[in-house]
Amino acid sequence: MERGEKFAQYLVTCFGISLIFTVYFIFSPKVHLGFFGNIASLILITILPAIGVFVGNEFRRFVVPDVYFASGAVDAFKKQVFWMIGPQCIGWVIGLLFARGIMINMLGYTQF
């Protein structure tokens, strides 16, 4: 799969997750972002985690080991699952933290 297609796939996935967060923010009695705050959160939680997942995948492709040395089947399974999805998940969390920081520090939504 081409890198542009992968990034588009990451954008669609992150948009779905962002839509779930935004619907939660709309109906939450504790979070009151308003119309523009909800739009900003939808955009930021879509774009920044998608970039994080893309960078995590590129990092994974660059440093993935050719051979796993494990003490047993469970250890080998853990290592294989980590290298399959671990760097992408870490990139998603970092992108989400950046989006949260922008919402709080730059846009002034302290309830986010």
XYZ file of C-alpha atoms in Angstrom:
112
model
C 0.000 0.000 0.000
C 1.250 3.458 -0.874
C 2.034 5.980 1.879
C -0.684 8.381 0.748
C -3.275 5.617 0.861
C -2.081 4.600 4.339
C -2.341 8.202 5.565
C -5.866 8.449 4.151
C -6.740 5.229 5.977
C -5.320 6.676 9.214
C -7.331 9.884 8.685
C -10.573 7.942 8.251
C -9.889 5.829 11.340
C -8.963 8.856 13.444
C -12.041 10.709 12.151
C -14.256 7.885 13.399
C -12.620 7.967 16.831
C -12.791 11.766 16.851
C -16.484 11.653 16.005
C -17.085 9.394 19.020
C -15.191 11.844 21.268
C -17.086 14.825 19.861
C -20.483 13.182 20.362
C -19.425 12.458 23.941
C -18.429 16.116 24.414
C -21.771 17.298 23.029
C -23.863 15.182 25.383
C -21.579 15.332 28.444
C -22.972 17.380 31.331
C -19.435 18.315 32.467
C -17.896 19.493 29.174
C -19.311 22.629 27.513
C -17.213 23.541 24.501
C -19.819 25.247 22.358
C -20.181 24.939 18.597
C -16.712 26.143 17.608
C -15.043 24.165 20.387
C -16.684 20.971 19.174
C -15.659 21.705 15.576
C -12.091 22.476 16.704
C -11.930 19.263 18.723
C -13.265 17.256 15.768
C -10.611 18.711 13.467
C -7.700 18.530 15.924
C -8.495 15.032 17.193
C -8.681 13.881 13.577
C -5.534 15.444 12.138
C -2.939 15.331 14.932
C -3.414 11.674 15.976
C -3.449 10.668 12.286
C -0.072 12.347 11.866
C 1.136 10.580 15.024
C -0.017 7.193 13.741
C 1.667 7.837 10.383
C 4.961 8.808 12.052
C 4.684 5.799 14.379
C 4.207 3.485 11.416
C 7.186 4.977 9.596
C 9.261 4.539 12.764
C 8.059 0.923 13.039
C 8.983 0.204 9.423
C 12.449 1.647 10.027
C 13.347 -0.140 13.279
C 11.317 -3.367 13.290
C 13.620 -6.282 14.154
C 14.076 -9.124 11.695
C 14.294 -11.754 14.420
C 12.540 -11.940 17.789
C 14.431 -13.644 20.608
C 11.907 -14.915 23.106
C 11.838 -17.249 26.070
C 8.547 -18.831 25.095
C 5.460 -18.631 22.939
C 3.764 -15.990 25.082
C 6.838 -13.761 25.036
C 7.121 -14.127 21.254
C 3.423 -13.295 20.883
C 3.794 -10.157 23.020
C 6.767 -8.956 21.013
C 5.068 -9.602 17.699
C 1.874 -7.801 18.741
C 3.884 -4.844 20.043
C 5.789 -4.443 16.789
C 2.564 -4.834 14.826
C 0.579 -2.046 16.553
C 2.692 -0.566 19.371
C 4.426 2.373 17.664
C 1.197 3.412 15.929
C -0.690 3.425 19.254
C 2.071 5.430 20.901
C 1.943 7.937 18.017
C -1.851 8.180 18.366
C -1.582 8.960 22.090
C 1.100 11.594 21.475
C -1.052 13.189 18.748
C -4.046 13.190 21.092
C -1.958 14.860 23.803
C -0.873 17.535 21.307
C -4.514 18.116 20.332
C -5.496 18.391 23.994
C -2.650 20.833 24.624
C -3.717 23.026 21.726
C -7.333 22.992 22.904
C -6.343 23.974 26.452
C -3.383 26.313 25.959
C -4.030 27.981 22.593
C -7.812 27.946 22.283
C -8.582 28.340 25.983
C -10.994 25.418 26.452
C -10.035 24.444 29.997
C -12.760 21.792 30.279
C -11.261 19.660 27.535
